[in-house]
Coordinates of C-alpha atoms and ligand atoms in Angstrom, one line a residue:
M1 CA -28.3 4.2 52.4
T2 CA -28.7 5.9 55.7
A3 CA -29.8 3.3 58.3
S4 CA -33.3 4.8 58.7
A5 CA -33.7 4.3 54.7
E6 CA -32.5 1.2 55.0
S7 CA -35.0 0.4 58.1
V8 CA -38.1 1.6 55.6
S9 CA -37.2 -0.3 52.7
R10 CA -36.9 -3.2 55.1
E11 CA -40.4 -2.6 56.1
T12 CA -41.9 -1.7 53.2
P13 CA -40.7 -4.3 50.7
V14 CA -42.3 -4.7 47.4
V15 CA -42.7 -8.8 46.9
L16 CA -44.5 -10.4 44.4
R17 CA -45.4 -14.2 44.7
G18 CA -45.8 -16.9 42.8
T19 CA -45.9 -20.9 42.3
P20 CA -43.1 -22.0 44.1
V21 CA -40.7 -24.3 41.4
V22 CA -37.0 -25.1 42.5
P23 CA -36.2 -24.2 46.3
G24 CA -32.8 -21.7 46.6
V25 CA -32.4 -18.1 47.4
A26 CA -30.9 -16.1 44.5
A27 CA -30.3 -12.8 43.6
G28 CA -29.7 -10.3 40.9
P29 CA -30.3 -7.5 38.5
A30 CA -33.7 -8.1 36.4
L31 CA -32.7 -9.4 32.8
P32 CA -36.1 -9.6 30.8
V33 CA -36.3 -11.4 27.9
R34 CA -36.3 -10.0 24.7
S35 CA -39.8 -11.2 22.5
E36 CA -40.3 -8.1 20.3
I37 CA -38.5 -7.6 17.0
S38 CA -38.3 -3.8 16.7
P39 CA -41.2 -3.0 14.2
E40 CA -38.8 -0.3 12.5
A41 CA -36.9 -3.0 11.3
I42 CA -40.1 -4.9 9.6
S43 CA -41.1 -2.3 8.1
R44 CA -37.4 -1.4 6.6
F45 CA -37.5 -5.0 5.1
G46 CA -41.1 -4.8 3.9
D47 CA -41.6 -7.6 1.2
G48 CA -38.2 -8.0 0.8
G49 CA -37.6 -6.7 -2.7
F50 CA -37.2 -10.6 -4.0
A51 CA -37.0 -11.2 -7.7
D52 CA -39.5 -14.1 -7.9
A53 CA -40.9 -16.4 -5.3
Q54 CA -37.9 -18.8 -5.5
A55 CA -35.7 -16.1 -4.2
A56 CA -38.1 -15.2 -1.0
M57 CA -37.9 -19.4 -0.3
S58 CA -34.1 -19.0 -0.7
A59 CA -34.3 -16.5 1.8
Y60 CA -36.6 -18.7 4.1
D61 CA -34.3 -21.5 3.8
D62 CA -31.1 -19.5 4.6
A63 CA -32.8 -17.9 8.0
V64 CA -34.6 -21.3 9.1
A65 CA -30.9 -23.0 8.9
A66 CA -29.3 -20.5 11.0
V67 CA -32.0 -21.0 13.3
A68 CA -31.8 -24.7 13.0
D69 CA -28.1 -24.6 13.2
S70 CA -27.9 -23.0 16.4
F71 CA -30.9 -24.9 18.1
A72 CA -28.2 -27.5 17.4
R73 CA -25.3 -26.1 18.7
K74 CA -27.1 -25.5 22.1
A75 CA -28.3 -28.7 22.0
D76 CA -25.0 -30.2 21.9
R77 CA -24.2 -28.0 25.2
A78 CA -27.1 -29.3 27.0
T79 CA -27.7 -32.8 28.5
G80 CA -31.0 -35.0 29.0
P81 CA -34.5 -33.3 28.5
A82 CA -32.5 -30.0 27.9
A83 CA -31.1 -31.5 24.6
Q84 CA -34.1 -33.5 23.7
V85 CA -36.0 -30.0 23.8
L86 CA -33.6 -28.2 21.4
R87 CA -33.1 -31.2 19.1
A88 CA -37.2 -31.1 18.8
S89 CA -37.1 -27.4 18.1
A90 CA -34.3 -27.4 15.5
G91 CA -36.1 -30.5 13.6
L92 CA -39.5 -28.3 14.2
A93 CA -37.8 -25.2 12.5
R94 CA -37.0 -27.5 9.5
D95 CA -40.6 -28.9 9.2
K96 CA -41.5 -29.7 5.5
G97 CA -45.5 -28.8 6.3
L98 CA -44.6 -25.4 7.7
R99 CA -42.2 -24.4 4.7
S100 CA -45.1 -25.8 2.2
A101 CA -47.3 -23.5 3.4
V102 CA -45.0 -20.4 3.6
A103 CA -44.2 -21.4 -0.1
T104 CA -48.4 -21.4 -0.6
N105 CA -48.4 -17.9 0.8
V106 CA -46.0 -16.5 -0.9
D107 CA -47.0 -17.5 -4.3
A108 CA -50.3 -16.4 -3.4
G109 CA -48.6 -12.7 -3.4
Q110 CA -47.9 -12.5 0.2
G111 CA -45.0 -11.0 1.6
L112 CA -42.2 -13.2 2.9
V113 CA -42.6 -11.9 6.9
A114 CA -46.4 -11.7 6.4
A115 CA -46.4 -15.6 5.1
V116 CA -44.5 -17.0 7.6
R117 CA -46.6 -15.2 10.7
A118 CA -49.5 -16.6 8.6
A119 CA -48.3 -20.2 8.2
V120 CA -47.1 -20.3 11.9
E121 CA -50.4 -19.3 13.0
Q122 CA -52.4 -21.9 10.9
F123 CA -50.1 -24.3 12.7
V124 CA -50.7 -22.9 16.1
T125 CA -54.1 -23.0 15.6
I126 CA -54.2 -26.7 15.2
F127 CA -51.7 -27.8 17.6
T128 CA -53.6 -25.4 20.2
N129 CA -57.2 -27.5 19.4
M130 CA -55.2 -30.4 19.6
G131 CA -54.7 -29.6 23.4
G132 CA -52.0 -31.4 25.7
L133 CA -48.5 -31.6 25.1
M134 CA -49.5 -30.4 21.5
A135 CA -50.8 -27.2 22.6
E136 CA -46.9 -27.0 24.1
R137 CA -45.5 -26.7 21.1
A138 CA -47.4 -24.0 19.9
T139 CA -45.0 -21.8 22.2
D140 CA -42.1 -23.2 20.6
L141 CA -43.7 -22.5 16.8
Q142 CA -44.2 -19.0 18.1
D143 CA -40.7 -18.8 19.2
I144 CA -39.4 -20.5 16.1
E145 CA -41.3 -17.5 13.9
H146 CA -39.7 -14.6 16.2
R147 CA -36.3 -16.0 15.2
V148 CA -36.6 -16.8 11.4
V149 CA -38.2 -13.1 10.8
A150 CA -35.2 -11.7 13.0
H151 CA -32.6 -13.4 10.9
L152 CA -34.9 -12.0 7.8
V153 CA -34.9 -8.7 8.7
G154 CA -31.3 -8.5 10.1
E155 CA -32.0 -8.3 14.2
P156 CA -30.5 -10.6 16.6
E157 CA -32.4 -13.3 17.4
P158 CA -34.9 -12.5 20.1
G159 CA -34.5 -14.6 23.7
V160 CA -32.1 -14.7 26.3
P161 CA -29.6 -11.8 26.2
T162 CA -26.1 -12.7 27.5
P163 CA -26.1 -11.0 30.6
A164 CA -22.7 -8.4 31.4
E165 CA -23.1 -9.8 35.1
P166 CA -25.4 -13.1 37.0
S167 CA -28.7 -11.8 36.6
V168 CA -32.5 -13.1 37.4
L169 CA -34.1 -13.9 34.2
I170 CA -37.5 -12.2 33.9
A171 CA -40.7 -13.3 31.4
A172 CA -44.3 -13.6 30.4
D173 CA -43.1 -17.6 29.8
L174 CA -40.5 -19.2 28.8
A175 CA -39.9 -21.0 25.2
P176 CA -38.1 -24.3 26.0
S177 CA -35.4 -23.0 23.7
D178 CA -34.9 -20.3 25.8
T179 CA -34.7 -22.2 29.0
A180 CA -32.9 -25.3 27.4
G181 CA -30.0 -23.1 26.6
L182 CA -29.4 -21.4 30.0
D183 CA -26.2 -21.1 31.9
P184 CA -26.8 -21.6 35.3
E185 CA -23.7 -19.3 36.3
L186 CA -25.0 -16.2 34.3
I187 CA -28.8 -17.1 34.8
T188 CA -28.8 -17.1 39.1
A189 CA -33.1 -17.9 39.6
L190 CA -35.9 -17.5 36.4
V191 CA -39.4 -16.2 37.4
T192 CA -42.3 -16.0 34.8
E193 CA -45.5 -14.4 34.9
R194 CA -47.5 -17.5 33.4
G195 CA -46.7 -21.1 34.0
G196 CA -47.4 -24.1 36.5
A197 CA -45.2 -26.4 38.3
T198 CA -45.4 -28.5 35.3
S199 CA -44.5 -26.4 32.3
H200 CA -41.7 -26.6 30.5
T201 CA -39.6 -23.5 32.5
A202 CA -40.2 -25.8 35.8
I203 CA -38.9 -28.8 34.3
I204 CA -35.7 -27.7 32.8
A205 CA -34.9 -25.3 35.9
R206 CA -35.4 -28.4 38.2
Q207 CA -33.2 -30.1 36.0
L208 CA -30.3 -27.2 36.0
G209 CA -31.0 -26.4 39.7
I210 CA -31.8 -23.0 39.3
P211 CA -34.0 -21.4 41.8
C212 CA -37.8 -20.6 39.9
V213 CA -40.9 -19.1 41.0
V214 CA -43.5 -19.5 38.2
G215 CA -47.1 -17.4 37.7
A216 CA -45.4 -14.4 39.8
A217 CA -48.1 -12.1 38.6
G218 CA -46.4 -8.4 37.9
I219 CA -43.3 -9.3 37.0
T220 CA -43.0 -8.5 33.6
A221 CA -43.8 -5.1 34.7
V222 CA -40.5 -5.1 36.4
A223 CA -37.7 -2.7 34.9
A224 CA -34.9 -4.1 33.4
G225 CA -32.3 -3.9 36.0
T226 CA -33.9 -4.2 39.1
F227 CA -32.6 -5.8 41.7
L228 CA -34.2 -8.7 42.6
L229 CA -34.0 -11.3 45.7
V230 CA -35.6 -14.6 44.4
D231 CA -36.5 -17.5 47.4
G232 CA -37.7 -20.6 45.1
E233 CA -38.9 -22.3 48.4
A234 CA -41.3 -19.4 49.7
G235 CA -42.3 -18.4 46.0
E236 CA -41.5 -14.9 46.6
V237 CA -39.7 -12.1 44.7
E238 CA -38.4 -8.9 46.4
L239 CA -38.1 -5.8 44.0
G240 CA -35.0 -3.5 45.0
A241 CA -33.7 -5.8 48.0
Q242 CA -30.8 -4.5 49.4
P243 CA -27.8 -6.1 47.8
A244 CA -25.9 -6.6 51.0
R245 CA -28.5 -8.5 52.6
A246 CA -29.6 -10.4 49.5
Q247 CA -26.4 -11.6 49.4
Q248 CA -26.4 -13.0 53.1
R249 CA -29.7 -14.3 52.5
V250 CA -27.9 -16.1 49.4
V251 CA -24.9 -17.7 51.3
A252 CA -26.9 -19.3 53.6
S253 CA -28.9 -20.4 51.2
R254 CA -26.1 -22.3 49.8
A255 CA -24.6 -23.6 52.8
A256 CA -27.8 -25.0 53.3
Y257 CA -27.8 -26.4 50.0
E258 CA -24.3 -28.3 50.7
A259 CA -25.4 -29.5 54.2
L260 CA -28.1 -31.4 51.9
A261 CA -25.7 -32.8 49.1
G262 CA -24.0 -34.9 52.1
W263 CA -27.4 -36.6 53.1
S264 CA -27.0 -40.1 52.5
G265 CA -30.4 -41.8 53.3
P266 CA -31.4 -43.9 53.9
G267 CA -35.3 -42.1 54.2
A268 CA -36.5 -41.7 57.7
T269 CA -37.6 -39.1 60.2
S270 CA -35.3 -37.6 63.3
D271 CA -37.0 -39.9 65.5
G272 CA -36.5 -42.9 63.1
V273 CA -39.8 -43.2 61.6
P274 CA -38.7 -45.1 58.1
V275 CA -40.1 -43.3 55.2
K276 CA -39.1 -45.0 51.3
L277 CA -37.3 -42.8 49.1
L278 CA -37.5 -43.7 45.5
V279 CA -37.3 -42.2 42.1
N280 CA -39.3 -41.9 39.1
V281 CA -37.5 -42.9 35.7
A282 CA -38.0 -42.5 32.4
D283 CA -35.9 -45.4 30.7
G284 CA -33.0 -47.3 31.1
T285 CA -30.7 -44.3 30.9
S286 CA -32.2 -42.2 33.4
A287 CA -32.4 -45.7 35.8
V288 CA -28.5 -46.3 35.3
Q289 CA -28.2 -42.5 36.4
A290 CA -30.7 -42.8 39.3
A291 CA -29.6 -46.0 40.7
G292 CA -26.3 -43.8 42.2
E293 CA -28.3 -41.9 44.4
P294 CA -29.7 -42.9 47.7
V295 CA -32.7 -44.7 47.2
Q296 CA -34.8 -47.6 47.9
G297 CA -35.7 -48.2 44.4
V298 CA -37.5 -47.0 41.6
G299 CA -41.4 -45.6 42.3
L300 CA -42.4 -44.9 38.8
F301 CA -41.4 -46.3 35.9
R302 CA -43.4 -44.2 33.1
T303 CA -43.0 -47.1 30.3
E304 CA -44.9 -44.6 27.7
L305 CA -42.1 -42.3 27.6
C306 CA -39.9 -45.4 26.2
F307 CA -42.8 -45.4 23.3
L308 CA -43.2 -41.3 22.0
D309 CA -41.3 -41.5 18.6
V310 CA -42.2 -45.5 18.1
A311 CA -44.7 -45.7 15.0
D312 CA -45.9 -49.3 16.1
E313 CA -46.4 -51.5 18.9
P314 CA -43.0 -53.3 19.9
S315 CA -42.9 -56.9 20.0
V316 CA -43.3 -58.7 23.7
E317 CA -39.1 -59.9 23.5
A318 CA -38.5 -56.0 22.1
Q319 CA -40.6 -54.4 24.9
A320 CA -38.6 -57.0 27.6
E321 CA -35.6 -55.6 26.3
V322 CA -36.6 -51.8 27.4
Y323 CA -38.2 -52.5 30.6
A324 CA -34.8 -55.3 31.6
A325 CA -32.5 -52.0 30.7
V326 CA -34.6 -50.4 34.0
L327 CA -35.0 -53.4 36.5
G328 CA -31.4 -54.3 35.7
A329 CA -30.1 -50.9 36.9
F330 CA -32.2 -52.1 40.4
G331 CA -33.0 -55.2 41.9
E332 CA -30.1 -56.4 45.2
G333 CA -33.3 -55.1 47.6
R334 CA -34.3 -52.2 45.6
P335 CA -37.8 -52.6 43.7
V336 CA -39.1 -51.5 40.6
V337 CA -42.6 -50.3 40.4
V338 CA -43.4 -50.3 36.4
R339 CA -46.4 -48.3 35.4
T340 CA -48.4 -50.0 32.5
L341 CA -48.9 -47.5 29.4
D342 CA -50.2 -44.0 30.4
A343 CA -50.8 -43.0 26.6
G344 CA -53.0 -40.5 25.5
S345 CA -54.2 -37.2 26.3
D346 CA -50.3 -35.4 27.0
K347 CA -48.6 -38.2 25.8
P348 CA -49.4 -39.0 22.6
V349 CA -48.4 -42.8 21.4
A350 CA -48.9 -43.5 18.3
F351 CA -49.5 -47.3 18.5
A352 CA -51.7 -46.9 21.2
T353 CA -53.4 -43.4 21.3
L354 CA -57.0 -43.0 19.7
P355 CA -57.2 -39.9 17.6
N356 CA -59.1 -37.1 17.6
E357 CA -60.6 -37.3 20.8
E358 CA -62.8 -34.4 22.0
N359 CA -61.4 -34.4 25.4
P360 CA -59.0 -36.2 25.8
A361 CA -57.8 -36.0 29.2
L362 CA -61.4 -37.2 30.1
G363 CA -61.0 -39.4 27.1
V364 CA -59.8 -43.1 26.8
R365 CA -56.0 -42.8 28.5
G366 CA -54.0 -44.9 30.2
L367 CA -55.8 -48.2 31.6
R368 CA -59.0 -47.3 29.5
L369 CA -57.2 -47.9 26.4
S370 CA -57.0 -51.8 27.2
F371 CA -60.8 -51.7 27.3
G372 CA -61.1 -51.7 23.5
N373 CA -57.1 -53.2 23.1
P374 CA -56.9 -55.7 25.6
G375 CA -54.0 -57.3 23.5
L376 CA -51.9 -54.2 24.2
M377 CA -52.1 -54.5 28.0
D378 CA -51.8 -58.7 27.9
R379 CA -48.7 -58.1 26.1
Q380 CA -47.3 -55.5 28.1
L381 CA -47.5 -57.2 31.0
D382 CA -46.1 -60.2 29.4
A383 CA -42.8 -58.0 28.5
I384 CA -42.5 -57.2 32.2
E385 CA -43.1 -60.6 33.5
L386 CA -40.1 -61.8 30.9
A387 CA -37.8 -58.6 31.9
G388 CA -38.3 -59.5 35.8
R389 CA -37.8 -63.1 35.0
R390 CA -34.0 -61.9 33.4
T391 CA -33.1 -59.5 35.8
G392 CA -34.4 -60.9 39.3
T393 CA -35.3 -57.4 40.3
E394 CA -38.4 -57.5 42.4
T395 CA -41.6 -56.1 40.3
W396 CA -44.7 -54.4 40.7
V397 CA -46.7 -53.3 38.3
M398 CA -49.5 -50.7 38.7
A399 CA -52.1 -48.8 36.3
P400 CA -52.8 -45.7 35.5
M401 CA -56.0 -44.1 35.5
V402 CA -58.2 -46.2 37.7
A403 CA -61.6 -45.3 38.2
T404 CA -63.2 -48.0 39.3
V405 CA -62.4 -50.9 42.1
A406 CA -63.6 -53.2 39.1
E407 CA -60.8 -51.9 36.8
A408 CA -58.7 -52.3 39.9
A409 CA -59.5 -56.2 40.7
D410 CA -59.7 -56.9 36.9
F411 CA -56.0 -55.4 36.4
A412 CA -54.7 -57.1 39.9
E413 CA -55.7 -60.8 38.2
K414 CA -54.1 -60.6 35.2
V415 CA -50.8 -59.1 37.6
R416 CA -50.9 -61.8 39.9
A417 CA -51.6 -64.4 37.3
R418 CA -48.0 -63.5 35.9
G419 CA -46.6 -63.9 39.3
L420 CA -46.0 -59.7 40.1
K421 CA -47.5 -58.1 42.9
P422 CA -50.1 -55.4 41.9
G423 CA -51.1 -52.1 42.6
V424 CA -52.6 -48.8 40.8
M425 CA -52.2 -45.3 40.9
V426 CA -54.6 -42.8 42.4
E427 CA -55.2 -39.9 40.2
I428 CA -59.0 -40.0 40.0
P429 CA -61.0 -38.6 43.0
S430 CA -63.3 -41.8 42.3
A431 CA -60.2 -43.6 43.7
A432 CA -59.7 -41.2 46.5
L433 CA -62.8 -42.0 47.9
L434 CA -62.5 -45.6 47.6
A435 CA -59.2 -46.5 48.6
H436 CA -60.1 -48.5 51.5
R437 CA -62.0 -51.2 48.5
M438 CA -59.5 -50.6 46.2
L439 CA -57.0 -52.1 49.2
E440 CA -59.1 -55.1 49.6
V441 CA -58.1 -55.9 45.9
V442 CA -54.4 -54.8 45.0
D443 CA -51.5 -54.7 47.5
F444 CA -50.1 -51.1 47.0
L445 CA -51.4 -47.7 45.7
S446 CA -49.5 -44.9 44.3
I447 CA -50.8 -41.4 44.2
G448 CA -50.2 -39.7 41.3
T449 CA -51.3 -36.1 42.4
N450 CA -50.3 -34.2 39.1
D451 CA -53.1 -35.7 37.7
L452 CA -55.4 -36.3 40.9
T453 CA -55.0 -32.3 41.3
Q454 CA -56.0 -31.7 37.5
Y455 CA -59.5 -33.8 38.4
V456 CA -60.5 -32.4 41.7
M457 CA -59.9 -28.3 40.7
A458 CA -60.9 -29.4 37.0
A459 CA -58.1 -27.4 36.1
D460 CA -55.9 -28.8 32.8
R461 CA -52.3 -29.3 34.4
M462 CA -51.1 -27.8 31.2
A463 CA -53.0 -24.6 31.5
T464 CA -50.4 -22.0 32.3
D465 CA -53.0 -19.6 33.6
L466 CA -54.3 -22.2 36.1
A467 CA -51.6 -22.5 38.2
H468 CA -53.0 -21.5 40.7
L469 CA -55.4 -24.1 41.1
T470 CA -53.4 -26.7 39.7
D471 CA -51.4 -26.6 42.7
P472 CA -50.9 -29.6 45.2
W473 CA -51.3 -27.8 48.3
Q474 CA -54.6 -27.2 47.4
P475 CA -56.5 -28.2 50.8
A476 CA -59.1 -30.2 48.3
V477 CA -56.4 -32.5 46.7
L478 CA -54.8 -33.3 50.2
Q479 CA -57.6 -34.2 51.9
L480 CA -58.1 -37.0 49.3
V481 CA -54.3 -37.8 49.9
A482 CA -55.1 -38.3 53.4
I483 CA -57.9 -40.4 53.1
T484 CA -56.2 -42.8 50.5
A485 CA -52.9 -42.6 53.4
E486 CA -55.4 -43.1 55.8
A487 CA -56.7 -46.1 54.0
G488 CA -53.4 -48.0 53.6
R489 CA -52.4 -47.6 57.5
Q490 CA -56.1 -49.1 57.8
A491 CA -55.4 -51.8 56.0
G492 CA -51.6 -52.3 56.6
K493 CA -50.4 -52.0 52.6
P494 CA -48.6 -49.2 51.6
V495 CA -49.3 -45.9 49.6
G496 CA -46.8 -43.6 48.2
V497 CA -46.9 -40.6 46.3
C498 CA -45.3 -40.1 42.7
G499 CA -46.5 -36.8 41.3
E500 CA -44.5 -33.8 41.5
A501 CA -45.8 -33.2 45.3
A502 CA -43.1 -36.0 47.0
A503 CA -40.4 -33.7 45.3
D504 CA -41.3 -30.8 47.4
P505 CA -39.5 -30.9 50.9
L506 CA -42.4 -29.1 52.8
L507 CA -44.9 -30.6 51.4
A508 CA -43.1 -34.2 51.5
C509 CA -43.4 -33.8 55.2
A510 CA -47.2 -33.0 55.3
L511 CA -48.0 -36.4 53.2
V512 CA -45.7 -38.4 55.3
G513 CA -47.8 -36.8 58.3
M514 CA -50.9 -38.0 56.8
G515 CA -49.2 -41.6 56.7
V516 CA -48.2 -41.7 53.0
T517 CA -45.4 -44.6 53.1
S518 CA -42.4 -43.8 50.1
L519 CA -41.9 -40.7 48.2
S520 CA -40.7 -41.0 44.3
M521 CA -39.4 -38.0 42.9
A522 CA -37.1 -36.9 40.1
A523 CA -33.7 -38.2 41.3
R524 CA -32.4 -34.2 41.5
A525 CA -34.6 -34.3 44.0
V526 CA -34.2 -36.8 46.6
R527 CA -31.4 -35.4 48.7
A528 CA -33.4 -32.4 49.6
V529 CA -36.3 -34.2 50.6
G530 CA -34.1 -36.4 52.6
A531 CA -32.6 -34.0 54.2
Q532 CA -35.4 -32.2 55.3
L533 CA -37.0 -35.4 56.5
A534 CA -34.3 -36.3 58.6
R535 CA -34.3 -32.9 60.4
V536 CA -38.1 -33.5 61.7
S537 CA -39.9 -35.7 64.3
S538 CA -43.1 -37.6 62.9
A539 CA -44.8 -35.9 65.3
D540 CA -43.6 -32.5 63.5
C541 CA -45.0 -34.0 60.2
V542 CA -48.5 -35.1 61.6
A543 CA -48.7 -31.0 62.7
A544 CA -47.4 -30.0 59.3
A545 CA -50.0 -32.2 57.6
E546 CA -52.9 -30.7 60.0
A547 CA -51.7 -27.5 59.2
A548 CA -51.7 -28.0 55.1
L549 CA -55.2 -29.8 55.6
G550 CA -56.6 -27.0 57.1
A551 CA -55.4 -24.1 55.0
G552 CA -57.5 -21.9 53.1
D553 CA -54.7 -21.9 50.4
P554 CA -51.5 -22.9 49.0
L555 CA -50.3 -20.5 49.9
A556 CA -51.4 -20.1 53.4
G557 CA -50.4 -23.9 53.5
R558 CA -47.2 -23.2 52.2
A559 CA -46.1 -20.5 54.7
A560 CA -47.8 -22.2 58.1
V561 CA -45.9 -25.3 57.3
R562 CA -42.7 -23.4 56.8
A563 CA -43.3 -21.9 60.0
L564 CA -43.5 -25.5 61.7
L565 CA -40.4 -26.7 60.0
H566 CA -38.3 -24.2 60.1
Ligands
PEP1 C1 -49.2 -37.6 38.5 O1 -50.3 -37.8 37.6 O2 -49.0 -37.5 39.3 C2 -48.1 -38.7 37.9 C3 -47.2 -39.1 38.5 O3 -48.3 -39.4 36.6 P1 -47.9 -38.2 35.2 O4 -47.3 -37.4 35.6 O5 -47.2 -39.3 34.7 O6 -49.2 -38.2 34.5
MG2 MG1 -50.6 -38.9 35.9

């Protein structure tokens, strides 16, 4: 490229913008995910020419076995949530209900491909109507359908092709089975057109540490092989970037990442204002792993995640054992905040969740389940008390989905009666607006920005089309965080953030500037947040808070805070 041509392309890069999910800069040719099976192959296959329905179902069983085995092989190579997602997909492919719906369609005279498609559509409608996490399973089912049909018609399974060189994966949305099997050596970054900060893509990208931007409108129109420069902190994707310049940015980003890895805590700003950095955990295994990180305790133990596949309520003794596995991993000056069951909505727990709610996100979830079933809460608190006594770990307990001061007072009384420290989550706007009165009855508040954002913006946190609204940088969300933090400052009581917002290094600084005293996040995010905080003063954090609160929208807020802190 000549100097003048290069300067023109520098002046006029085409940049797509989306929601940044995993920071880091990466580059490579665009690699589109294959979602289509060639229509010619399907029409060649026709009705399959099977002798009878039994022969057709036997071909179905072979295709399902091949798909399930390939999920299982990928699961063996993966760990953590990625492995769980793949095993769940293998189970879903073998689902007996799905098989019997296919058999019914075949018996009714449909060709096998049409029978599979109609059966999947039937289940997708049911799952979608159930909403929340079940709706997410619809994407898994459609992915399974594409793979089974590909096997039937003799095409390669759709999904992530194996690239010849490290590439940037682009897609409308990614099925969990696509993201879960990714090799970070070959896939340098992920960019999707749909999806939000809490989508499957985001969760797995965070686990793998692959730079990721979701909700990038226009990415699916980009031609395969176009050289892309992805900035997972700014949420920008530059098309046709000049490779040498892109490489410089990638190298600089890697150096910055390696510097982060050396951060060893404890959390504080450059002028020495302490900020407690804590971890979010799901069970004993994740707690043991997280305990090795430079953190001062657990800010959120999501107890409901221990019981997602349990049919009956475990006894107090059995629950105590589960909780003690987490409490026992910490202690010695590192307290654990246990959250009581946040069952319902996107986290169905068989023994707690009410069936068939019209609108479960606004229904009987979290603390509300104890209104009709007080024993459920009492037994869980008894078990937490027991686990606390057995391990000797300082135990704080908080309730999710608290809407009124009376609910907070009632909960606090039960927790104090067991010698534990009570707090409540601020996830509903009413709790933020009355934070000062909440703090008259509890000892601490923890802001759940994931749900607070969903309820302030009236946008389902799982809705991939609403990612621009379900963004914790929304100034209206931050206003409520600021009100809550200010209430904590006046009461002299701790106010933390335990939603995904705490894991965003730039937003973390703004939250501290608002007066938040602790940040709780996935273990993998801790060092990046700690290192960022150590680079800025408390005055910088206050300036970042003002910039984020005063911004017109999330994009402007991010840009303003980046400009201030970099
Ligand atoms: C939140 O809502 O921010 C939160 C931490 O709770 P969960 O993500 O488990 O709903
Ligand atoms: Mg929540």
